[in-house]
Structure formats: C-alpha cells, structure tokens
Amino acid sequence: MNLLEEVVRRAGGSPALGIPAEPRLPALELHPSIFKNLGIGYQVLSHFDPAYAPRTAKAWELFVAMAPATDPDLPATRAYLQHARAGTQP
C-alpha cells in the first residue's frame, strides 16, 4: 500500500483519500487502475482493520469516476459500492 500511496503522493496527491501531494512536484494525471488497486489493497487491509473500509469505498469511487465505460471491473466495483452504501456485504 505504501508504494501505491507514494505514487499518488508524487503525482499530486488525493484529497479524497487524505494523501497529500509531494511539495514542488508537478501534478500528473493518474490512470484509473491506481485507484482500483488502492481499493483492492484497502479492502484486504480492512479485514484486519475496519478503519480501511471507508478508504476502500473512496478509492473505488475514484476508479469508477475515471474508468472508461468498457472497463471489465466496473460492474463488480459498482456492486461493491452499492453494498457498502447499504451497509451490507457484497
């Protein structure tokens, strides 16, 4: 997780995830897969520490907002988010 968060930090940060930008570095456009992979990592960590669950949902919300409509992981991600918002398990 640290490596992915470091990539986001050096690319301009993510206020939504509470990842600050690296000072003096230009902001870069991140690929949606960064947020998909952060969501996966946060989901794994949430099994050990429930505090990661909101970060899972936020990372996947960013993925859904950025991903092309043809991304094969969008349906599963949207289903996860729908369950998370309803407070149920997918």
CSV table of C-alpha atoms in Angstrom, one decimal:
chain,number,residue,atom,x,y,z
A,1,MET,CA,0.0,0.0,0.0
A,2,ASN,CA,2.8,2.4,0.8
A,3,LEU,CA,4.1,2.2,-2.8
A,4,LEU,CA,0.8,3.0,-4.4
A,5,GLU,CA,0.1,5.8,-1.9
A,6,GLU,CA,3.6,7.1,-2.7
A,7,VAL,CA,2.8,7.1,-6.4
A,8,VAL,CA,-0.3,9.1,-5.7
A,9,ARG,CA,1.5,11.5,-3.4
A,10,ARG,CA,4.2,12.2,-6.0
A,11,ALA,CA,1.6,12.6,-8.8
A,12,GLY,CA,-0.2,15.3,-7.0
A,13,GLY,CA,-1.9,13.6,-4.1
A,14,SER,CA,-5.6,12.8,-3.5
A,15,PRO,CA,-7.5,14.9,-1.0
A,16,ALA,CA,-10.4,12.4,-1.2
A,17,LEU,CA,-8.1,9.7,0.2
A,18,GLY,CA,-6.2,12.0,2.5
A,19,ILE,CA,-3.0,11.6,0.6
A,20,PRO,CA,-1.1,14.9,0.4
A,21,ALA,CA,0.8,16.0,-2.7
A,22,GLU,CA,4.6,16.0,-2.7
A,23,PRO,CA,5.7,19.6,-2.5
A,24,ARG,CA,7.5,21.0,-5.5
A,25,LEU,CA,6.4,18.3,-7.9
A,26,PRO,CA,4.0,18.9,-10.8
A,27,ALA,CA,0.6,17.2,-10.6
A,28,LEU,CA,0.3,14.3,-13.0
A,29,GLU,CA,-2.8,12.6,-14.4
A,30,LEU,CA,-3.2,9.1,-12.7
A,31,HIS,CA,-4.6,6.1,-14.5
A,32,PRO,CA,-7.8,4.8,-13.0
A,33,SER,CA,-6.1,1.4,-12.3
A,34,ILE,CA,-4.1,3.2,-9.5
A,35,PHE,CA,-7.4,3.8,-7.6
A,36,LYS,CA,-8.7,0.3,-8.4
A,37,ASN,CA,-5.5,-1.2,-7.0
A,38,LEU,CA,-5.6,1.0,-3.9
A,39,GLY,CA,-9.2,-0.1,-3.4
A,40,ILE,CA,-8.1,-3.8,-3.6
A,41,GLY,CA,-5.3,-3.2,-1.1
A,42,TYR,CA,-7.5,-1.2,1.3
A,43,GLN,CA,-10.1,-4.0,1.1
A,44,VAL,CA,-7.6,-6.6,2.1
A,45,LEU,CA,-6.4,-4.4,5.0
A,46,SER,CA,-10.0,-3.8,6.1
A,47,HIS,CA,-10.2,-7.5,7.0
A,48,PHE,CA,-7.6,-6.8,9.7
A,49,ASP,CA,-8.5,-3.2,10.5
A,50,PRO,CA,-12.1,-2.0,9.7
A,51,ALA,CA,-10.8,1.6,9.6
A,52,TYR,CA,-9.7,0.9,6.0
A,53,ALA,CA,-13.2,0.2,4.8
A,54,PRO,CA,-14.1,3.8,4.0
A,55,ARG,CA,-10.8,4.2,2.1
A,56,THR,CA,-11.8,1.1,0.1
A,57,ALA,CA,-15.0,2.7,-1.0
A,58,LYS,CA,-13.4,6.1,-1.6
A,59,ALA,CA,-10.7,4.6,-3.8
A,60,TRP,CA,-13.2,2.6,-5.8
A,61,GLU,CA,-15.4,5.7,-6.2
A,62,LEU,CA,-12.5,7.5,-7.8
A,63,PHE,CA,-11.9,4.4,-10.0
A,64,VAL,CA,-15.5,4.4,-11.2
A,65,ALA,CA,-15.4,8.1,-11.9
A,66,MET,CA,-12.3,7.8,-14.0
A,67,ALA,CA,-12.5,4.4,-15.7
A,68,PRO,CA,-13.7,4.0,-19.3
A,69,ALA,CA,-17.2,2.5,-19.6
A,70,THR,CA,-15.6,-0.6,-21.2
A,71,ASP,CA,-13.5,-1.5,-18.2
A,72,PRO,CA,-14.5,-5.1,-17.2
A,73,ASP,CA,-14.1,-4.4,-13.5
A,74,LEU,CA,-16.7,-1.6,-13.4
A,75,PRO,CA,-19.8,-3.8,-12.7
A,76,ALA,CA,-18.2,-5.6,-9.8
A,77,THR,CA,-16.9,-2.3,-8.4
A,78,ARG,CA,-20.3,-0.6,-8.7
A,79,ALA,CA,-21.9,-3.6,-6.9
A,80,TYR,CA,-19.4,-3.4,-4.1
A,81,LEU,CA,-20.1,0.3,-3.7
A,82,GLN,CA,-23.8,-0.2,-3.7
A,83,HIS,CA,-23.5,-2.8,-0.9
A,84,ALA,CA,-21.1,-0.6,1.0
A,85,ARG,CA,-23.6,2.3,0.9
A,86,ALA,CA,-26.4,0.0,2.0
A,87,GLY,CA,-24.2,-1.4,4.8
A,88,THR,CA,-24.4,-5.0,3.5
A,89,GLN,CA,-21.8,-7.5,2.4
A,90,PRO,CA,-21.4,-8.0,-1.4
